[in-house]
CSV table of C-alpha atoms in Angstrom, one decimal:
chain,number,residue,atom,x,y,z
U,286,MET,CA,-157.0,3.6,33.8
U,287,ALA,CA,-160.0,2.5,35.8
U,288,GLU,CA,-161.2,0.2,33.0
U,289,LEU,CA,-158.0,-1.8,33.1
U,290,ALA,CA,-157.6,-1.7,36.9
U,291,ASP,CA,-157.9,-5.5,37.2
U,292,GLU,CA,-154.6,-6.9,38.2
U,293,ALA,CA,-155.1,-9.8,35.8
U,294,MET,CA,-155.5,-7.4,32.9
U,295,GLU,CA,-152.5,-5.4,34.0
U,296,ALA,CA,-150.4,-8.5,34.2
U,297,GLU,CA,-151.5,-9.8,30.8
U,298,PHE,CA,-151.1,-6.6,28.9
U,299,GLY,CA,-148.6,-4.5,30.9
U,300,THR,CA,-145.9,-6.5,32.6
U,301,VAL,CA,-145.9,-9.4,30.2
U,302,ALA,CA,-145.6,-6.9,27.3
U,303,ALA,CA,-142.3,-5.8,28.7
U,304,TRP,CA,-141.1,-9.4,29.3
U,305,THR,CA,-142.1,-10.3,25.7
U,306,GLU,CA,-140.0,-7.4,24.4
U,307,GLN,CA,-137.1,-8.6,26.5
U,308,ALA,CA,-137.4,-12.2,25.2
U,309,VAL,CA,-137.6,-11.0,21.6
U,310,ARG,CA,-134.4,-9.0,22.0
U,311,ALA,CA,-132.7,-12.1,23.4
U,312,LEU,CA,-133.9,-14.4,20.5
U,313,GLY,CA,-133.8,-12.1,17.5
U,314,PRO,CA,-135.9,-9.7,15.4
U,315,GLU,CA,-137.7,-12.5,13.4
U,316,TYR,CA,-139.4,-13.4,16.7
U,317,ALA,CA,-141.1,-10.0,17.1
U,318,VAL,CA,-144.1,-10.4,14.8
U,319,PRO,CA,-145.1,-13.9,15.7
U,320,ALA,CA,-144.8,-13.2,19.5
U,321,GLY,CA,-146.5,-9.8,19.1
U,322,CYS,CA,-149.5,-11.3,17.2
U,323,ARG,CA,-150.4,-13.8,20.0
U,324,GLY,CA,-154.0,-13.1,20.8
U,325,SER,CA,-154.5,-10.8,17.9
U,326,GLY,CA,-155.2,-13.4,15.2
U,327,SER,CA,-153.4,-15.7,12.8
U,328,GLU,CA,-151.6,-14.5,9.7
U,329,SER,CA,-154.5,-15.5,7.5
U,330,ALA,CA,-156.8,-13.4,9.6
U,331,LEU,CA,-154.4,-10.4,9.3
U,332,ARG,CA,-154.3,-10.9,5.5
U,333,TRP,CA,-158.1,-11.1,5.2
U,334,LEU,CA,-158.4,-7.9,7.2
U,335,ALA,CA,-155.6,-6.0,5.5
U,336,ASP,CA,-157.0,-6.9,2.1
U,337,GLY,CA,-160.3,-5.5,3.1
U,338,LEU,CA,-158.8,-2.3,4.4
U,339,GLU,CA,-158.0,-1.4,0.8
U,340,LEU,CA,-154.7,0.2,1.7
U,341,ARG,CA,-152.6,2.4,-0.5
U,342,PRO,CA,-148.9,3.2,0.2
U,343,ASP,CA,-149.9,6.6,1.7
U,344,SER,CA,-152.9,5.4,3.7
U,345,ARG,CA,-153.0,6.7,7.3
U,346,VAL,CA,-153.7,3.7,9.5
U,347,LEU,CA,-154.5,3.3,13.2
U,348,ASP,CA,-154.0,0.1,15.2
U,349,ASP,CA,-156.5,0.6,18.0
U,350,GLY,CA,-155.3,-1.6,20.9
U,351,ALA,CA,-152.0,-2.4,19.3
U,352,GLY,CA,-150.4,-4.3,22.2
U,353,VAL,CA,-146.7,-4.8,21.6
U,354,GLY,CA,-147.2,-4.0,17.9
U,355,GLY,CA,-147.1,-7.4,16.3
U,356,PRO,CA,-149.9,-6.9,13.8
U,357,ALA,CA,-148.8,-3.4,13.0
U,358,GLY,CA,-145.2,-4.7,12.5
U,359,TRP,CA,-146.6,-7.3,10.2
U,360,LEU,CA,-148.5,-4.7,8.3
U,361,ALA,CA,-145.4,-2.5,7.9
U,362,ALA,CA,-143.4,-5.5,6.6
U,363,GLU,CA,-146.1,-6.9,4.3
U,364,ARG,CA,-147.9,-3.8,3.0
U,365,GLY,CA,-145.3,-1.0,3.6
U,366,VAL,CA,-147.8,1.0,5.7
U,367,ARG,CA,-146.7,2.3,9.1
U,368,ALA,CA,-149.7,2.2,11.5
U,369,VAL,CA,-150.0,4.5,14.5
U,370,CYS,CA,-150.2,2.3,17.6
U,371,ALA,CA,-152.7,3.3,20.3
U,372,GLU,CA,-152.7,1.2,23.4
U,373,PRO,CA,-153.5,1.8,27.1
U,374,MET,CA,-150.5,0.0,28.5
U,375,ALA,CA,-147.4,2.2,28.4
U,376,GLU,CA,-145.0,-0.9,28.5
U,377,ALA,CA,-146.7,-2.3,25.4
U,378,VAL,CA,-146.4,1.0,23.5
U,379,ARG,CA,-142.7,1.3,24.4
U,380,ALA,CA,-142.3,-2.3,23.1
U,381,SER,CA,-144.0,-1.5,19.8
U,382,HIS,CA,-141.9,1.6,19.4
U,383,ARG,CA,-138.6,-0.2,20.1
U,384,LEU,CA,-139.4,-3.5,18.3
U,385,PHE,CA,-140.9,-2.1,15.2
U,386,GLY,CA,-140.0,1.6,15.1
U,387,LEU,CA,-143.7,2.5,14.9
U,388,PRO,CA,-145.3,5.7,16.2
U,389,GLY,CA,-147.4,5.1,19.2
U,390,VAL,CA,-149.4,6.8,22.0
U,391,VAL,CA,-150.7,5.6,25.3
U,392,ALA,CA,-154.4,6.0,24.9
U,393,ASP,CA,-157.8,4.7,25.9
U,394,ALA,CA,-160.0,3.4,23.1
U,395,GLN,CA,-163.0,5.1,24.7
U,396,GLY,CA,-161.4,8.5,24.3
U,397,LEU,CA,-158.9,8.4,21.4
U,398,PRO,CA,-156.4,11.3,21.2
U,399,PHE,CA,-156.8,11.9,17.5
U,400,ALA,CA,-158.5,14.6,15.4
U,401,ASP,CA,-161.8,13.7,13.6
U,402,GLY,CA,-161.1,11.9,10.3
U,403,ALA,CA,-157.4,11.5,11.0
U,404,PHE,CA,-157.2,8.0,9.5
U,405,ASP,CA,-158.1,6.3,6.2
U,406,ALA,CA,-158.2,2.9,7.8
U,407,ALA,CA,-158.0,1.3,11.3
U,408,TRP,CA,-158.1,-2.2,12.8
U,409,CYS,CA,-159.0,-3.3,16.3
U,410,LEU,CA,-157.8,-6.9,17.0
U,411,GLY,CA,-159.1,-8.9,19.9
U,412,VAL,CA,-159.5,-6.0,22.2
U,413,LEU,CA,-163.2,-5.1,22.2
U,414,CYS,CA,-163.8,-7.7,24.9
U,415,THR,CA,-161.4,-5.8,27.2
U,416,ILE,CA,-163.3,-2.5,26.8
U,417,PRO,CA,-166.3,-1.9,29.1
U,418,ASP,CA,-168.1,0.5,26.9
U,419,LYS,CA,-168.0,-1.1,23.5
U,420,ALA,CA,-170.4,1.3,21.9
U,421,ALA,CA,-168.2,4.3,23.0
U,422,ALA,CA,-165.1,2.6,21.7
U,423,LEU,CA,-166.7,1.9,18.3
U,424,ALA,CA,-168.0,5.5,18.1
U,425,GLU,CA,-164.5,6.7,18.8
U,426,LEU,CA,-163.1,4.4,16.1
U,427,ARG,CA,-165.6,5.8,13.7
U,428,ARG,CA,-164.9,9.4,14.6
U,429,VAL,CA,-161.2,9.2,13.9
U,430,LEU,CA,-161.9,7.6,10.4
U,431,ALA,CA,-162.4,9.8,7.4
U,432,PRO,CA,-165.8,9.3,5.7
U,433,GLY,CA,-165.5,6.1,3.6
U,434,GLY,CA,-162.6,5.0,5.7
U,435,ARG,CA,-162.3,1.2,6.5
U,436,ALA,CA,-162.4,-0.5,9.8
U,437,GLY,CA,-161.3,-4.1,10.4
U,438,LEU,CA,-162.3,-6.0,13.5
U,439,LEU,CA,-161.4,-9.2,15.2
U,440,VAL,CA,-163.8,-9.7,18.0
U,441,PHE,CA,-163.9,-12.6,20.5
U,442,ALA,CA,-167.7,-13.0,20.5
U,443,ALA,CA,-170.0,-15.2,22.5
U,444,THR,CA,-172.3,-17.6,20.7
U,445,GLY,CA,-174.1,-18.7,23.9
U,446,PRO,CA,-173.7,-18.6,27.7
U,447,LEU,CA,-170.1,-18.9,28.9
U,448,THR,CA,-169.4,-21.6,31.5
U,449,GLY,CA,-166.5,-22.2,33.8
U,450,PRO,CA,-163.9,-19.7,34.9
U,451,GLN,CA,-164.0,-16.5,32.8
U,452,PRO,CA,-161.0,-14.4,31.9
U,453,GLU,CA,-161.1,-11.5,34.4
U,454,GLY,CA,-161.8,-8.0,33.2
U,455,ASN,CA,-163.3,-9.2,29.9
U,456,THR,CA,-166.9,-8.9,28.7
U,457,PHE,CA,-167.6,-10.7,25.5
U,458,PRO,CA,-170.2,-9.2,23.2
U,459,ALA,CA,-172.7,-11.7,21.6
U,460,ALA,CA,-171.9,-12.4,18.0
U,461,GLU,CA,-175.4,-11.5,16.9
U,462,GLU,CA,-175.3,-8.1,18.6
U,463,LEU,CA,-172.2,-7.0,16.7
U,464,PRO,CA,-173.9,-5.7,13.5
U,465,ASP,CA,-176.2,-3.4,15.5
U,466,LEU,CA,-173.2,-2.3,17.7
U,467,LEU,CA,-171.3,-1.3,14.6
U,468,ALA,CA,-174.4,0.3,12.9
U,469,GLY,CA,-175.0,2.4,16.0
U,470,ALA,CA,-171.5,3.7,15.8
U,471,GLY,CA,-171.9,4.7,12.2
U,472,LEU,CA,-170.0,1.8,10.8
U,473,ARG,CA,-171.6,0.0,7.8
U,474,LEU,CA,-170.7,-3.7,8.0
U,475,GLU,CA,-169.5,-4.9,4.6
U,476,ARG,CA,-168.2,-8.4,5.2
U,477,THR,CA,-167.9,-10.8,8.0
U,478,GLY,CA,-165.8,-14.0,8.5
U,479,ARG,CA,-164.4,-16.4,11.0
U,480,ALA,CA,-160.7,-16.3,11.8
U,481,ASP,CA,-158.8,-19.6,11.7
U,482,LEU,CA,-156.6,-18.9,14.6
U,483,SER,CA,-154.2,-21.8,13.8
U,484,ASP,CA,-153.7,-20.7,10.2
U,485,SER,CA,-150.2,-19.1,10.4
U,486,PRO,CA,-147.0,-20.4,8.9
U,487,PRO,CA,-145.4,-23.1,11.1
U,488,GLU,CA,-142.4,-20.9,11.9
U,489,TRP,CA,-144.8,-18.3,13.5
U,490,THR,CA,-146.1,-20.9,16.0
U,491,GLU,CA,-142.6,-22.1,16.7
U,492,ARG,CA,-141.2,-18.6,17.2
U,493,ALA,CA,-144.2,-17.5,19.4
U,494,ASP,CA,-143.7,-20.7,21.4
U,495,ALA,CA,-140.0,-20.0,21.7
U,496,VAL,CA,-140.7,-16.5,23.0
U,497,ASP,CA,-143.2,-17.9,25.6
U,498,ALA,CA,-140.6,-20.4,26.7
U,499,GLU,CA,-138.0,-17.7,27.1
U,500,VAL,CA,-140.4,-15.6,29.2
U,501,GLU,CA,-141.3,-18.7,31.2
U,502,ARG,CA,-137.6,-19.4,31.8
U,503,ARG,CA,-137.0,-15.9,33.0
U,504,HIS,CA,-140.2,-15.2,34.9
U,505,GLY,CA,-142.0,-18.5,35.2
U,506,GLN,CA,-142.1,-18.3,39.0
U,507,ASP,CA,-143.6,-14.8,38.9
U,508,PRO,CA,-147.3,-14.8,39.9
U,509,ARG,CA,-148.0,-12.2,37.1
U,510,TRP,CA,-146.8,-14.7,34.4
U,511,GLN,CA,-148.9,-17.4,35.9
U,512,GLU,CA,-151.9,-15.1,36.0
U,513,ALA,CA,-151.4,-14.0,32.4
U,514,GLN,CA,-151.1,-17.7,31.4
U,515,GLU,CA,-154.3,-18.5,33.3
U,516,GLN,CA,-156.1,-15.6,31.5
U,517,SER,CA,-155.1,-16.7,28.0
U,518,GLY,CA,-155.8,-20.3,28.9
U,519,ARG,CA,-159.3,-19.4,29.8
U,520,VAL,CA,-159.9,-17.6,26.5
U,521,GLY,CA,-158.3,-20.6,24.7
U,522,ARG,CA,-160.7,-23.0,26.5
U,523,LEU,CA,-163.8,-21.0,25.6
U,524,LEU,CA,-162.6,-20.8,22.0
U,525,SER,CA,-162.0,-24.5,21.7
U,526,GLU,CA,-165.4,-25.2,23.2
U,527,GLY,CA,-166.9,-23.0,20.5
U,528,VAL,CA,-168.8,-20.7,23.0
U,529,LEU,CA,-166.4,-18.0,21.9
U,530,VAL,CA,-165.7,-17.4,18.2
U,531,PRO,CA,-163.1,-15.2,16.5
U,532,TRP,CA,-165.4,-13.0,14.6
U,533,LEU,CA,-164.0,-11.0,11.7
U,534,GLY,CA,-165.7,-7.9,10.3
U,535,LEU,CA,-165.0,-5.2,7.7
U,536,ALA,CA,-166.9,-2.0,7.9
U,537,THR,CA,-167.0,1.4,6.2
U,538,ALA,CA,-167.3,4.7,8.0
U,539,ARG,CA,-170.6,6.3,6.9
L,80,MET,CA,-136.7,-3.7,12.5
L,81,THR,CA,-139.5,-4.1,10.0
L,82,ALA,CA,-140.3,-0.5,9.5
L,83,THR,CA,-140.0,0.5,5.9
L,84,THR,CA,-138.9,4.0,6.4
L,85,GLU,CA,-137.0,5.7,9.2
L,86,PRO,CA,-139.5,7.9,11.1
L,87,ALA,CA,-138.8,11.6,10.9
L,88,ARG,CA,-138.1,13.3,14.2
L,89,GLY,CA,-139.7,16.5,15.4
L,90,PRO,CA,-140.0,18.2,18.8
L,91,LEU,CA,-139.6,15.8,21.8
L,92,GLY,CA,-138.5,13.1,19.3
L,93,LEU,CA,-142.0,12.8,18.0
L,94,ASP,CA,-142.9,12.0,14.4
L,95,PRO,CA,-144.3,15.3,12.9
L,96,ALA,CA,-147.0,13.4,11.0
L,97,LEU,CA,-148.2,12.0,14.3
L,98,LEU,CA,-148.1,15.4,16.1
L,99,GLU,CA,-150.3,16.8,13.3
L,100,ILE,CA,-153.2,14.4,14.1
L,101,LEU,CA,-152.9,14.2,17.9
L,102,ALA,CA,-155.8,15.7,19.9
L,103,CYS,CA,-157.0,15.9,23.4
L,104,PRO,CA,-158.7,12.7,24.5
L,105,ASP,CA,-161.6,14.7,26.1
L,106,THR,CA,-164.8,15.0,24.1
L,107,HIS,CA,-163.8,18.4,22.5
L,108,HIS,CA,-160.7,16.7,20.9
L,109,SER,CA,-158.9,20.0,20.5
L,110,PRO,CA,-155.4,20.2,18.9
L,111,LEU,CA,-152.4,20.0,21.2
L,112,THR,CA,-149.3,22.2,21.2
L,113,VAL,CA,-145.8,21.1,22.3
L,114,ASP,CA,-144.1,22.5,25.4
L,115,GLU,CA,-140.6,21.3,24.7
L,116,ALA,CA,-139.1,22.5,28.0
L,117,ALA,CA,-141.7,20.7,30.1
L,118,ALA,CA,-141.8,17.7,27.7
L,119,GLU,CA,-145.6,18.0,27.7
L,120,LEU,CA,-148.4,18.4,25.2
L,121,LEU,CA,-150.8,21.1,26.0
L,122,CYS,CA,-154.5,21.1,25.1
L,123,THR,CA,-155.6,24.3,23.4
L,124,THR,CA,-159.1,24.2,24.9
L,125,CYS,CA,-158.9,22.7,28.4
L,126,ASP,CA,-156.1,23.2,31.0
L,127,ARG,CA,-154.6,19.7,30.6
L,128,ALA,CA,-151.0,19.0,30.1
L,129,PHE,CA,-150.1,15.5,28.9
L,130,PRO,CA,-146.6,14.0,29.6
L,131,VAL,CA,-144.3,12.7,26.9
L,132,ARG,CA,-142.3,9.8,28.4
L,133,ASP,CA,-139.4,8.2,26.5
L,134,GLY,CA,-140.7,9.8,23.3
L,135,ILE,CA,-144.2,8.4,23.8
L,136,PRO,CA,-147.2,10.7,24.5
L,137,VAL,CA,-149.3,9.6,27.4
L,138,LEU,CA,-152.7,10.8,26.4
L,139,LEU,CA,-154.9,9.5,29.2
L,140,LEU,CA,-157.3,11.9,30.9
L,141,ASP,CA,-156.4,10.6,34.4
L,142,GLU,CA,-152.6,11.0,33.9
L,143,ALA,CA,-152.9,14.6,32.7
L,144,ARG,CA,-151.7,17.5,34.8
L,145,HIS,CA,-154.1,20.4,35.3
L,146,ARG,CA,-152.2,23.6,34.5
L,147,GLY,CA,-154.4,25.8,36.7
L,148,THR,CA,-157.1,28.4,36.4
L,149,SER,CA,-156.6,29.4,32.8
L,150,GLY,CA,-158.6,27.7,30.1
L,151,ALA,CA,-161.9,25.7,30.5
């Protein structure tokens, strides 16, 4: 996993995934989706993307970079569709399997372990910035979609030069280069939007905060928790300054 | 918890619908076969064997075992 070799990335997406699962188990199942959706968009963003994916009950769906499975868990509960979770961190895949009962594989987005055209729809939420070769990842996303299949993306995209401490291991694509990146991968951009990352029901925020507090209580002194907090704090600062935007896109596989 | 249907269980505890679409992560993306005794998924083109740990396939090129001289 050379592309995720950074310790900061390992801490944020590996170790903390296991701790998040542990905290959710302590607090209760209703905490799983809100905690698992941290960093992957608000409920309104998930709804916007899920609507655009034009899902049917029998749609075959991929969550590319699924983390601990929060958005896929939400999709199963809201739309009755069980997404396959692909994610490079084994701890996170185990969490998605145990918390939501979803099928999952440990996989690299730049070399997806699926047959061509295996899915009718896919989404990729907040992970493109963690992938070094974004064109390769998008080409893989396109390859595993059937022709006419839908892709939904949430991308943390740069609107200008980034200042101050950057989240390690992340490279943020410029918002204006995204349409060409998608076109180059064979994905026709149909609609774009901006996610309102605060637009979730109040109990989501409360529950996600409660899970964070529980992890903090158990592991607050661990440098890996502090590192993960520092990482997400840096992304949060860039978003609040507006130099990063939560770009939403819906595309069709040509 | 929120899953709508109980996943079916096939060899190595894997969902048969998932097994059907799994492929080698290498550029040839060939189908995989199940080696239940070794708890591995074997590529039908190259000589890689991918581990299945705790019921989860680990389909990373750099965690695959090379089976030897047979195959590509």
